Amino acid sequence: MRLSRYILPTLKEDPSDAVVLSHRLMMRAGLIRKESAGMYVYLPLGWRVLRKIIDIVREEMDLAGALEFLMPELTAADLWKESGRWDTMGPEMFRIRDRNGLEYALAPTHEEAFTGAVRNIISSYRDLPVNVYQINTKFRDEIRPRFGVIRSKEFIMKDAYSFDMDEAGLESSYQAMRAAYRRVFERCGLDTIPVEADTGAMGGSNSEEFMVASEVGEETLLLCGGCGYKANREKAEYRRADGAGDGPKKDLTEVPTPDVKTIEDLTRFFKCEPDRFLKSIIYEADGRPVMAVVPGSREINEQKLARAAGAAQLDLAPDSVVEEVTGAPVGFAGPVTKKDLRIIYDISVKHVSNGITGANKKDVHFEGVNPGRDFIIKEEADVTCAEEGDPCPRCGASMYVKKGIEVGHIFKLGYKYTKAMDVAVLDENGAKVTPIMGCYGIGVNRTMAAVVEQHNDGKGIIWPASIAPFDAHLVGLGKSDEEIAAADEIYEMLLAEGIDVLYDDRKASPGIKFADADLVGIPVRLTVGKTYFQTGEVEVKLRSGGEVMKVSREGLAEKVSELLGQDPTMKA
Ligand code: ATP
Ligand code: MG
């Protein structure tokens, strides 16, 4: 491809609205342009990279035995009503009507659509197992689209859905996808960390997210240096240390605390550690009030709390509800109450002695609060977030925290959709069996951005060879007709040898050409300049670093292939 005929609008300056490195580099290297909030145009260079990632994903899915479909992105409301998700998907789902008033969703995901399609095709145990997938656009009305293509309103996802006769079958489909995911990311040059993720109602280690460690990641990972336990923050468990209490039990006493509300105010006022406080927060679980009680130093984990409460929807209760159920303004709630209120205690609360809590009275706290004596723990669960330094739930070693970008997610769905949507096949004895499902997603655009986050230097992107937009970047520096003809000839020769080459034949300074080559990050750079006109040797340099090599015209194509072959992503 001749750059003089190509569209590659590189930028010298960082766009002001790009806050993360991958977004800045993808804009500056001419891969994408913003269309509007959360929507991006892929320019030819960016689309080439995306297509290469798609090719790798497709190859690995096909190798794993998954079968590619092309599904409508417009999905009828009736399908979503069958699963019940028409009412629960919330504002993230784009909904539209056709001219006859029929309702549709622009699919944010395809569980219903695939289950609906497969239900009409499979009828016998002989048809299973089956794993179906597509690589297609998804639409999500994200509350805050951000970080360029990492969180956008429209993106390409590979989504696969497996249908098996039983749990053992599902386990083997899941493991096949897990292995395929590891290969996909490895081939894209990405180091990923598979972590245990929250499974909602499913429980167990039935869901994993593939994370790319990155400062800009929105996910928090808890990792154990001892046994290798890895989980995201929603899921991570931890072992309890004993409580913060001291000495013999004191009497329960009311203490006036005007304007002392936050945990910081309280630690100052009572001159003690935050763990002595029993933070009591009122939520609404499926509309019904519930109080969560946790040590003052810890953050409530709403996913864990929702699971413990058995609630599909969990929200902080409005002030009016707090006042109604505690009899006090916000800031003075506590578990020592005569009201009939559901209370879920974190499992560390029972270890606290001589704690401090709100007294359910304006401007009053209790001191000397003791579980068992002042309140009875009827319901307890792990409802706080694990934190840096917490003991690992498996081995007890101290855990550390990393930020991560989720690029893929695999999930044992169970019977949720097949039951709700009446999918059945006949087993060997002619009895009806409901198939069990798994679902598996990869964010293609987000994967591209994650690669840029991991592979760059001060000058620009450094593409892994497997997904680089071109194999080689040929820089022609000649000015005379003769020199230009010599570079043209090298270009033609490389093309004929099967090298995918971007040829910078623009009338621009060497400085501009080299800066663009570094920014765009194609793995091998070839320079036809002074050396070539004097000695017949092309200068060859890897974008990832190292010495300039001088290679004769005859050995050039072979050298480029050899260098590309040395990139680990070309061997995976
Ligand atoms: P997140 O927690 O980041 O919102 P999710 O859990 O909603 O992601 P899934 O429903 O598991 O995502 O979708 C599968 C994959 O699709 C994710 O692992 C991610 O790579 C990608 N993805 C999800 N939402 C977006 C988005 N708004 N923009 C780009 N990619 C996305
Ligand atoms: Mg997810």
Coordinates of C-alpha atoms and ligand atoms in Angstrom, one line a residue:
M1 CA 0.0 0.0 0.0
R2 CA 1.4 3.4 -1.0
L3 CA 1.0 5.9 1.8
S4 CA 0.5 8.7 -0.7
R5 CA -2.7 7.0 -1.7
Y6 CA -3.7 5.9 1.8
I7 CA -5.7 7.5 4.6
L8 CA -3.4 7.8 7.6
P9 CA -4.1 11.1 9.4
T10 CA -1.5 10.9 12.2
L11 CA -1.6 13.5 14.9
K12 CA 1.4 15.2 16.6
E13 CA -0.6 16.3 19.7
D14 CA -2.6 14.2 22.1
P15 CA -6.4 14.8 21.6
S16 CA -7.6 16.7 24.7
D17 CA -10.4 14.3 25.5
A18 CA -8.3 11.1 25.5
V19 CA -7.4 10.3 29.0
V20 CA -5.8 6.9 28.6
L21 CA -2.7 6.0 26.7
S22 CA -4.3 3.5 24.3
H23 CA -7.0 6.0 23.3
R24 CA -4.4 8.7 22.7
L25 CA -2.2 6.4 20.6
M26 CA -5.1 5.0 18.6
M27 CA -6.2 8.5 17.7
R28 CA -2.7 9.8 17.0
A29 CA -1.7 6.7 14.9
G30 CA -4.7 7.3 12.7
L31 CA -6.5 4.1 13.7
I32 CA -9.8 5.6 14.9
R33 CA -11.7 8.8 14.9
K34 CA -14.5 9.7 17.3
E35 CA -17.9 9.9 15.7
S36 CA -19.8 10.9 18.8
A37 CA -19.7 10.0 22.5
G38 CA -18.9 6.3 22.8
M39 CA -18.9 5.7 19.0
Y40 CA -15.8 5.4 16.8
V41 CA -15.0 5.2 13.1
Y42 CA -12.3 2.7 12.3
L43 CA -10.0 4.1 9.6
P44 CA -8.3 1.7 7.2
L45 CA -5.3 1.1 9.4
G46 CA -7.4 0.5 12.6
W47 CA -9.8 -1.8 10.7
R48 CA -6.9 -3.9 9.5
V49 CA -5.8 -4.5 13.1
L50 CA -9.4 -5.3 14.2
R51 CA -9.8 -7.8 11.3
K52 CA -6.6 -9.6 12.3
I53 CA -7.9 -10.0 15.8
I54 CA -11.2 -11.2 14.5
D55 CA -9.3 -13.7 12.3
I56 CA -7.4 -15.1 15.3
V57 CA -10.6 -15.3 17.3
R58 CA -12.4 -17.1 14.5
E59 CA -9.6 -19.6 13.9
E60 CA -9.5 -20.5 17.6
M61 CA -13.3 -20.8 17.9
D62 CA -13.4 -23.0 14.8
L63 CA -10.5 -25.1 16.1
A64 CA -12.4 -25.6 19.4
G65 CA -15.3 -26.9 17.4
A66 CA -17.6 -23.9 17.7
L67 CA -19.9 -23.1 14.7
E68 CA -20.2 -19.6 13.4
F69 CA -23.6 -18.0 12.8
L70 CA -24.6 -14.5 11.7
M71 CA -27.4 -13.3 14.0
P72 CA -29.7 -10.3 13.6
E73 CA -28.8 -7.4 15.8
L74 CA -32.3 -6.3 16.0
T75 CA -33.9 -8.7 18.5
A76 CA -37.7 -8.9 19.0
A77 CA -39.0 -7.9 22.4
D78 CA -40.9 -11.2 22.5
L79 CA -37.6 -13.1 22.9
W80 CA -36.5 -11.0 25.8
K81 CA -40.0 -11.3 27.4
E82 CA -39.6 -15.1 27.3
S83 CA -36.5 -14.9 29.5
G84 CA -37.9 -12.1 31.6
R85 CA -35.1 -9.8 30.7
W86 CA -37.2 -7.3 28.8
D87 CA -38.1 -6.0 32.2
T88 CA -34.7 -6.4 34.0
M89 CA -32.1 -5.3 31.4
G90 CA -32.6 -1.7 32.4
P91 CA -31.5 1.4 30.6
E92 CA -28.3 -0.1 29.2
M93 CA -30.4 -1.8 26.5
F94 CA -31.4 0.3 23.4
R95 CA -35.0 -0.3 22.6
I96 CA -36.8 0.8 19.4
R97 CA -40.1 0.3 17.7
D98 CA -40.8 -0.4 14.0
R99 CA -43.5 1.4 12.0
N100 CA -46.1 -1.0 13.2
G101 CA -45.3 -0.3 16.9
L102 CA -43.5 -3.7 17.4
E103 CA -40.8 -3.4 20.0
Y104 CA -37.1 -4.5 19.5
A105 CA -33.8 -4.3 21.3
L106 CA -30.5 -3.6 19.6
A107 CA -28.8 -6.6 21.1
P108 CA -26.5 -5.9 24.0
T109 CA -25.9 -9.7 24.2
H110 CA -27.4 -12.7 22.5
E111 CA -28.4 -15.4 25.0
E112 CA -32.1 -15.2 24.1
A113 CA -31.5 -14.9 20.4
F114 CA -29.2 -17.9 20.2
T115 CA -31.3 -19.9 22.6
G116 CA -34.3 -19.1 20.4
A117 CA -32.5 -20.1 17.2
V118 CA -31.0 -23.3 18.6
R119 CA -34.3 -24.4 20.2
N120 CA -35.8 -24.9 16.8
I121 CA -32.9 -26.8 15.4
I122 CA -32.0 -29.3 18.1
S123 CA -34.3 -32.1 19.1
S124 CA -32.3 -35.1 20.1
Y125 CA -29.3 -35.9 22.4
R126 CA -27.5 -36.7 19.1
D127 CA -27.6 -33.0 18.3
L128 CA -25.6 -32.2 21.4
P129 CA -23.2 -30.9 22.5
V130 CA -23.2 -27.9 20.3
N131 CA -21.4 -24.6 20.6
V132 CA -22.5 -21.7 18.4
Y133 CA -20.9 -18.3 18.0
Q134 CA -20.8 -15.1 16.1
I135 CA -18.6 -12.1 15.7
N136 CA -20.9 -9.2 15.6
T137 CA -21.9 -5.8 16.8
K138 CA -23.3 -5.2 20.3
F139 CA -25.1 -2.1 21.5
R140 CA -25.0 -0.9 25.1
D141 CA -26.2 2.4 26.3
E142 CA -23.3 2.7 28.8
I143 CA -23.9 5.2 31.5
R144 CA -20.4 6.6 31.0
P145 CA -18.8 5.6 27.7
R146 CA -15.0 6.2 28.2
F147 CA -11.4 5.4 27.5
G148 CA -12.0 5.3 23.7
V149 CA -13.0 1.9 22.4
I150 CA -12.5 0.3 25.9
R151 CA -16.0 1.3 26.9
S152 CA -18.1 2.3 23.9
K153 CA -21.8 2.2 23.0
E154 CA -21.3 0.1 20.0
F155 CA -18.6 -2.6 19.8
I156 CA -17.7 -5.9 18.3
M157 CA -18.0 -9.0 20.4
K158 CA -17.3 -12.6 19.8
D159 CA -20.0 -14.4 21.7
A160 CA -20.4 -18.1 21.9
Y161 CA -23.1 -20.2 23.6
S162 CA -22.7 -23.9 24.4
F163 CA -25.5 -26.4 24.9
D164 CA -24.8 -29.7 26.6
M165 CA -26.8 -32.7 27.9
D166 CA -25.4 -32.5 31.4
E167 CA -23.0 -30.7 33.8
A168 CA -20.1 -32.9 32.8
G169 CA -20.7 -31.9 29.2
L170 CA -20.8 -28.2 30.2
E171 CA -17.6 -28.6 32.1
S172 CA -15.8 -29.9 29.0
S173 CA -17.3 -27.2 26.8
Y174 CA -16.3 -24.6 29.3
Q175 CA -12.7 -25.9 29.5
A176 CA -12.4 -26.0 25.7
M177 CA -13.4 -22.3 25.6
R178 CA -11.1 -21.5 28.5
A179 CA -8.2 -23.1 26.6
A180 CA -9.2 -21.3 23.3
Y181 CA -9.3 -18.0 25.1
R182 CA -5.8 -18.4 26.5
R183 CA -4.6 -19.1 22.9
V184 CA -6.5 -16.1 21.5
F185 CA -5.0 -13.7 23.9
E186 CA -1.5 -15.2 23.7
R187 CA -1.6 -15.0 19.9
C188 CA -2.6 -11.3 20.2
G189 CA 0.4 -10.7 22.4
L190 CA -1.6 -10.1 25.5
D191 CA -0.7 -11.2 28.9
T192 CA -4.0 -12.1 30.6
I193 CA -4.8 -13.1 34.1
P194 CA -7.9 -15.4 34.4
V195 CA -9.7 -14.5 37.6
E196 CA -12.7 -16.0 39.4
A197 CA -15.7 -13.8 38.8
D198 CA -19.1 -13.3 40.4
T199 CA -21.6 -15.8 39.1
G200 CA -24.8 -14.3 40.6
A201 CA -27.1 -17.1 41.4
M202 CA -24.8 -19.9 40.0
G203 CA -22.2 -20.0 42.8
G204 CA -18.9 -21.9 42.7
S205 CA -16.0 -21.2 40.4
N206 CA -18.2 -21.2 37.4
S207 CA -17.2 -17.9 35.8
E208 CA -13.8 -16.4 34.9
E209 CA -12.8 -13.1 33.5
F210 CA -9.7 -12.6 31.4
M211 CA -8.0 -9.5 32.7
V212 CA -5.2 -7.5 31.3
A213 CA -3.2 -5.8 34.2
S214 CA -3.3 -2.1 33.6
E215 CA -3.4 1.0 35.7
V216 CA -6.3 2.2 33.6
G217 CA -8.3 -0.9 34.3
E218 CA -11.7 -0.5 35.9
E219 CA -11.6 -3.9 37.6
T220 CA -9.8 -4.6 40.8
L221 CA -8.1 -8.0 41.1
L222 CA -7.1 -9.7 44.3
L223 CA -4.1 -11.9 43.8
C224 CA -2.4 -14.3 46.2
G225 CA 1.4 -14.6 45.9
G226 CA 1.3 -17.8 47.9
C227 CA -1.1 -20.3 46.2
G228 CA -2.1 -18.3 43.0
Y229 CA -5.7 -17.6 44.1
K230 CA -7.0 -14.9 41.7
A231 CA -10.4 -13.2 41.9
N232 CA -12.0 -10.0 41.0
R233 CA -13.2 -7.7 43.8
E234 CA -16.8 -8.6 43.5
K235 CA -16.0 -12.3 44.0
A236 CA -12.8 -12.3 46.1
E237 CA -13.2 -13.9 49.5
Y238 CA -10.8 -13.6 52.4
R239 CA -10.1 -15.2 55.7
R240 CA -11.2 -13.3 58.8
A241 CA -8.8 -12.1 61.4
D242 CA -10.3 -11.9 64.9
G243 CA -12.1 -8.8 65.9
A244 CA -10.9 -5.5 67.2
G245 CA -12.4 -5.7 70.7
D246 CA -10.4 -5.6 73.9
G247 CA -10.8 -6.6 77.5
P248 CA -14.0 -7.6 79.4
K249 CA -17.4 -6.7 78.1
K250 CA -18.5 -3.2 79.0
D251 CA -22.0 -2.0 79.6
L252 CA -24.0 -0.7 76.7
T253 CA -24.0 3.1 77.1
E254 CA -25.5 5.9 75.1
V255 CA -23.0 8.7 74.1
P256 CA -24.2 12.0 72.8
T257 CA -22.5 12.6 69.4
P258 CA -23.9 15.8 67.8
D259 CA -22.8 16.1 64.2
V260 CA -20.5 13.1 64.5
K261 CA -21.6 10.9 61.5
T262 CA -18.9 9.6 59.3
I263 CA -16.4 6.9 60.3
E264 CA -13.6 9.5 60.2
D265 CA -15.6 11.8 62.6
L266 CA -16.3 8.8 64.8
T267 CA -12.7 7.6 65.0
R268 CA -11.6 11.1 66.0
F269 CA -14.4 11.5 68.5
F270 CA -14.0 8.1 70.2
K271 CA -10.2 8.0 69.6
C272 CA -10.2 4.4 68.4
E273 CA -9.7 2.2 65.3
P274 CA -12.4 2.2 62.6
D275 CA -12.8 -1.6 63.1
R276 CA -14.5 -0.9 66.4
F277 CA -17.5 0.6 64.6
L278 CA -20.2 -1.4 63.3
K279 CA -21.2 0.5 60.1
S280 CA -24.9 0.0 59.5
I281 CA -26.2 0.8 56.1
I282 CA -29.8 0.5 54.9
Y283 CA -30.5 -0.9 51.5
E284 CA -33.6 -1.9 49.6
A285 CA -33.4 -5.5 48.4
D286 CA -36.1 -6.0 45.7
G287 CA -37.8 -3.0 47.3
R288 CA -37.7 -4.3 50.9
P289 CA -35.4 -2.6 53.5
V290 CA -32.5 -4.6 54.8
M291 CA -29.7 -3.4 57.1
A292 CA -26.1 -4.5 56.3
V293 CA -23.7 -4.3 59.3
V294 CA -19.9 -4.4 58.6
P295 CA -16.8 -3.3 60.5
G296 CA -16.1 0.4 60.0
S297 CA -12.8 -0.1 58.1
R298 CA -14.4 -2.2 55.3
E299 CA -16.4 -1.4 52.2
I300 CA -19.7 -3.2 51.6
N301 CA -19.6 -5.4 48.6
E302 CA -23.0 -4.9 47.0
Q303 CA -22.7 -8.0 44.8
K304 CA -22.0 -10.2 47.8
L305 CA -24.8 -8.5 49.7
A306 CA -27.3 -8.9 46.9
R307 CA -26.4 -12.6 46.8
A308 CA -26.8 -12.9 50.5
A309 CA -30.1 -11.1 50.5
G310 CA -31.3 -13.2 47.5
A311 CA -32.1 -10.0 45.7
A312 CA -32.2 -9.4 42.0
Q313 CA -32.0 -5.6 42.6
L314 CA -30.2 -3.9 45.4
D315 CA -30.1 -0.2 46.0
L316 CA -29.1 2.2 48.8
A317 CA -32.4 3.1 50.6
P318 CA -33.5 6.7 50.2
D319 CA -33.2 8.9 53.3
S320 CA -37.0 8.7 53.9
V321 CA -36.8 4.9 54.2
V322 CA -33.8 5.1 56.5
E323 CA -35.6 7.5 58.8
E324 CA -38.7 5.3 58.7
V325 CA -36.9 2.0 59.6
T326 CA -34.4 3.4 62.1
G327 CA -36.4 6.2 63.6
A328 CA -33.4 8.5 63.2
P329 CA -31.9 10.7 60.5
V330 CA -29.2 9.1 58.2
G331 CA -25.9 8.6 60.1
F332 CA -27.3 7.1 63.3
A333 CA -28.4 3.6 62.3
G334 CA -27.3 0.5 64.2
P335 CA -28.3 -3.1 64.9
V336 CA -29.4 -2.5 68.5
T337 CA -33.1 -2.0 67.7
K338 CA -36.5 -3.3 68.6
K339 CA -37.8 -2.7 65.2
D340 CA -38.6 -5.7 63.0
L341 CA -35.9 -5.2 60.4
R342 CA -34.0 -7.7 58.4
I343 CA -30.3 -7.4 59.2
I344 CA -27.4 -9.1 57.4
Y345 CA -24.2 -9.2 59.4
D346 CA -20.8 -9.5 57.8
I347 CA -19.2 -12.7 59.2
S348 CA -16.5 -10.6 61.0
V349 CA -19.1 -8.8 63.1
K350 CA -19.3 -11.7 65.6
H351 CA -15.7 -11.2 66.6
V352 CA -16.2 -7.5 67.6
S353 CA -16.4 -6.8 71.2
N354 CA -17.2 -3.5 72.9
G355 CA -18.1 -2.0 69.5
I356 CA -19.6 1.4 68.7
T357 CA -22.8 1.8 66.6
G358 CA -25.5 4.3 65.9
A359 CA -28.3 4.3 68.5
N360 CA -31.1 4.8 66.0
K361 CA -31.6 8.2 67.7
K362 CA -30.5 11.6 66.4
D363 CA -27.1 12.6 67.6
V364 CA -26.6 9.5 69.8
H365 CA -24.3 6.4 69.5
F366 CA -23.9 3.3 71.6
E367 CA -20.6 2.3 73.1
G368 CA -19.9 -1.1 74.6
V369 CA -21.9 -2.9 72.0
N370 CA -21.5 -6.7 72.1
P371 CA -22.9 -9.2 69.6
G372 CA -25.0 -12.0 71.3
R373 CA -25.9 -9.7 74.2
D374 CA -27.1 -6.5 72.6
F375 CA -28.2 -8.0 69.3
I376 CA -28.6 -11.5 68.0
I377 CA -27.0 -12.4 64.7
K378 CA -29.7 -14.3 62.7
E379 CA -28.2 -13.8 59.3
E380 CA -24.6 -13.6 58.5
A381 CA -22.6 -13.6 55.2
D382 CA -19.3 -12.4 53.7
V383 CA -20.6 -9.0 52.5
T384 CA -17.4 -6.8 52.3
C385 CA -14.8 -6.4 49.6
A386 CA -11.4 -8.2 50.0
E387 CA -8.6 -5.7 50.3
E388 CA -4.8 -5.5 49.8
G389 CA -3.1 -7.4 52.6
D390 CA -6.1 -9.6 53.5
P391 CA -5.3 -13.2 54.1
C392 CA -6.0 -15.5 51.1
P393 CA -9.1 -17.7 51.5
R394 CA -7.2 -20.7 50.3
C395 CA -3.8 -20.5 51.9
G396 CA -3.8 -17.5 54.3
A397 CA -0.9 -15.7 52.6
S398 CA -1.3 -12.0 52.2
M399 CA -3.1 -10.9 48.9
Y400 CA -2.2 -8.0 46.7
V401 CA -4.2 -5.8 44.4
K402 CA -3.9 -5.0 40.7
K403 CA -6.1 -3.0 38.4
G404 CA -7.3 -4.9 35.3
I405 CA -9.1 -4.4 32.0
E406 CA -11.6 -7.2 31.3
V407 CA -11.2 -8.5 27.8
G408 CA -13.1 -11.7 28.0
H409 CA -15.5 -13.5 30.1
I410 CA -16.5 -17.2 30.3
F411 CA -19.5 -18.3 32.3
K412 CA -21.5 -21.4 33.1
L413 CA -25.0 -20.2 32.7
G414 CA -26.8 -23.3 33.8
Y415 CA -30.5 -23.8 32.9
K416 CA -31.6 -20.1 33.2
Y417 CA -32.4 -19.6 29.5
T418 CA -33.1 -23.2 28.4
K419 CA -35.7 -23.5 31.1
A420 CA -37.3 -20.1 30.7
M421 CA -37.4 -20.6 26.9
D422 CA -38.6 -24.2 26.9
V423 CA -35.7 -25.8 25.2
A424 CA -35.8 -29.6 25.3
V425 CA -34.2 -32.6 23.5
L426 CA -35.0 -36.3 23.8
D427 CA -32.4 -38.5 25.5
E428 CA -31.6 -42.1 24.5
N429 CA -34.7 -43.3 26.3
G430 CA -37.0 -40.8 24.7
A431 CA -37.2 -38.7 27.9
K432 CA -37.2 -34.9 27.6
V433 CA -34.0 -33.3 28.9
T434 CA -33.3 -29.6 29.3
P435 CA -29.9 -28.7 27.9
I436 CA -27.4 -26.8 30.1
M437 CA -25.7 -23.7 28.7
G438 CA -22.5 -21.8 28.9
C439 CA -21.7 -18.4 27.4
Y440 CA -18.4 -17.0 26.4
G441 CA -17.5 -13.4 25.3
I442 CA -14.5 -11.5 24.0
G443 CA -14.5 -7.8 23.4
V444 CA -12.7 -7.4 20.1
N445 CA -12.2 -3.6 20.2
R446 CA -11.3 -3.7 23.8
T447 CA -8.7 -6.4 23.1
M448 CA -7.2 -4.1 20.5
A449 CA -7.0 -1.2 23.0
A450 CA -5.5 -3.5 25.7
V451 CA -2.8 -4.6 23.3
V452 CA -1.9 -0.9 22.8
E453 CA -1.9 -0.4 26.5
Q454 CA 0.6 -3.3 26.9
H455 CA 2.8 -2.6 23.8
N456 CA 4.1 0.9 23.4
D457 CA 7.0 3.2 24.2
G458 CA 7.5 7.0 24.2
K459 CA 7.3 7.1 20.4
G460 CA 4.1 5.1 19.7
I461 CA 2.6 1.7 19.4
I462 CA 4.7 -1.5 19.0
W463 CA 2.4 -4.1 17.4
P464 CA 2.8 -7.8 18.0
A465 CA 3.5 -9.2 14.5
S466 CA 0.3 -11.3 14.6
I467 CA -2.1 -8.3 14.6
A468 CA 0.1 -5.6 13.1
P469 CA -1.7 -3.6 10.4
F470 CA 1.1 -4.4 7.9
D471 CA 4.2 -6.6 8.1
A472 CA 6.7 -4.0 7.1
H473 CA 6.9 -0.2 6.8
L474 CA 9.1 0.8 3.8
V475 CA 10.5 4.3 4.1
G476 CA 11.7 5.8 0.8
L477 CA 14.0 8.8 1.3
G478 CA 15.2 9.4 -2.2
K479 CA 14.4 12.7 -4.0
S480 CA 15.6 12.2 -7.6
D481 CA 13.5 10.2 -10.1
E482 CA 16.2 7.5 -10.1
E483 CA 16.1 7.1 -6.3
I484 CA 12.4 7.1 -6.2
A485 CA 12.3 4.4 -8.9
A486 CA 14.7 2.3 -6.8
A487 CA 12.5 2.4 -3.8
D488 CA 9.4 1.7 -6.0
E489 CA 11.2 -1.3 -7.3
I490 CA 11.9 -2.6 -3.8
Y491 CA 8.2 -2.1 -2.9
E492 CA 7.0 -4.0 -5.9
M493 CA 9.5 -6.8 -5.2
L494 CA 8.3 -7.2 -1.6
L495 CA 4.7 -7.3 -2.6
A496 CA 5.5 -10.0 -5.2
E497 CA 7.3 -11.9 -2.4
G498 CA 4.1 -11.8 -0.3
I499 CA 5.2 -9.2 2.2
D500 CA 2.3 -7.0 3.3
V501 CA 4.1 -3.7 3.1
L502 CA 3.1 -0.1 3.8
Y503 CA 5.3 2.1 1.6
D504 CA 5.9 5.7 2.7
D505 CA 6.3 7.3 -0.7
R506 CA 5.1 10.7 0.4
K507 CA 7.0 13.9 -0.3
A508 CA 7.9 14.5 3.3
S509 CA 11.0 14.9 5.4
P510 CA 12.8 11.8 6.8
G511 CA 12.0 13.1 10.3
I512 CA 8.3 13.1 9.6
K513 CA 8.4 9.7 8.0
F514 CA 10.4 8.0 10.8
A515 CA 8.2 9.6 13.5
D516 CA 5.1 8.3 11.8
A517 CA 6.7 4.9 11.4
D518 CA 7.4 4.8 15.1
L519 CA 3.9 6.1 16.0
V520 CA 2.1 3.6 13.8
G521 CA 4.3 0.7 15.1
I522 CA 4.5 -1.8 12.2
P523 CA 7.0 -4.5 13.4
V524 CA 9.7 -4.2 10.7
R525 CA 11.0 -0.9 9.3
L526 CA 12.9 -0.8 6.0
T527 CA 14.7 2.3 4.8
V528 CA 15.7 2.8 1.2
G529 CA 18.0 5.9 1.5
K530 CA 21.6 6.9 1.1
T531 CA 23.1 3.5 2.1
Y532 CA 21.0 1.8 -0.6
F533 CA 22.0 4.3 -3.3
Q534 CA 25.7 3.8 -2.3
T535 CA 26.0 0.1 -1.4
G536 CA 22.7 -1.5 -2.5
E537 CA 21.8 -2.4 1.1
V538 CA 18.4 -1.7 2.7
E539 CA 18.4 -0.7 6.4
V540 CA 16.2 -3.0 8.4
K541 CA 15.1 -2.2 11.9
L542 CA 12.7 -3.8 14.3
R543 CA 10.1 -1.4 15.9
S544 CA 10.7 -3.2 19.2
G545 CA 14.3 -2.2 19.3
G546 CA 17.8 -3.5 18.4
E547 CA 20.4 -2.6 15.9
V548 CA 20.0 -1.5 12.3
M549 CA 20.7 -4.4 10.0
K550 CA 21.9 -3.9 6.5
V551 CA 20.4 -6.4 4.0
S552 CA 20.9 -6.7 0.3
R553 CA 17.9 -6.4 -2.0
E554 CA 18.1 -10.2 -2.8
G555 CA 17.9 -11.3 0.9
L556 CA 15.3 -8.7 1.9
A557 CA 12.0 -10.6 1.7
E558 CA 13.5 -13.6 3.4
K559 CA 14.9 -11.4 6.2
V560 CA 11.6 -9.8 6.8
S561 CA 9.9 -13.2 7.0
E562 CA 12.5 -14.4 9.4
L563 CA 12.2 -11.4 11.7
L564 CA 8.4 -11.7 11.7
G565 CA 8.7 -15.4 12.5
Q566 CA 10.8 -14.6 15.5
D567 CA 8.0 -12.6 17.1
P568 CA 6.5 -14.9 19.8
T569 CA 2.9 -14.1 18.6
M570 CA 3.7 -15.7 15.2
K571 CA 4.5 -19.1 16.9
A572 CA 1.6 -19.4 19.2
Ligands
ATP1 P1 -17.9 -4.5 31.8 O1 -17.9 -5.1 33.2 O2 -16.6 -4.0 31.5 O3 -19.0 -3.6 31.6 P2 -19.4 -6.8 31.0 O4 -19.2 -7.6 32.1 O5 -20.6 -6.0 30.9 O6 -18.1 -5.7 30.9 P3 -19.7 -8.9 29.2 O7 -21.2 -8.8 29.1 O8 -19.1 -10.1 29.9 O9 -19.1 -7.5 29.6 O10 -19.2 -8.9 27.7 C1 -18.1 -9.6 27.2 C2 -16.9 -8.7 26.7 O11 -17.4 -7.6 25.9 C3 -16.2 -8.1 27.9 O12 -15.3 -8.9 28.5 C4 -15.6 -6.9 27.2 O13 -14.3 -7.3 26.6 C5 -16.5 -6.5 26.1 N1 -17.3 -5.3 26.4 C6 -18.3 -5.2 27.3 N2 -18.9 -4.0 27.3 C7 -18.1 -3.3 26.4 C8 -18.2 -1.9 26.0 N3 -19.1 -1.1 26.4 N4 -17.3 -1.5 25.1 C9 -16.3 -2.3 24.6 N5 -16.3 -3.6 25.0 C10 -17.1 -4.1 25.9
MG2 MG -18.3 -9.5 32.5

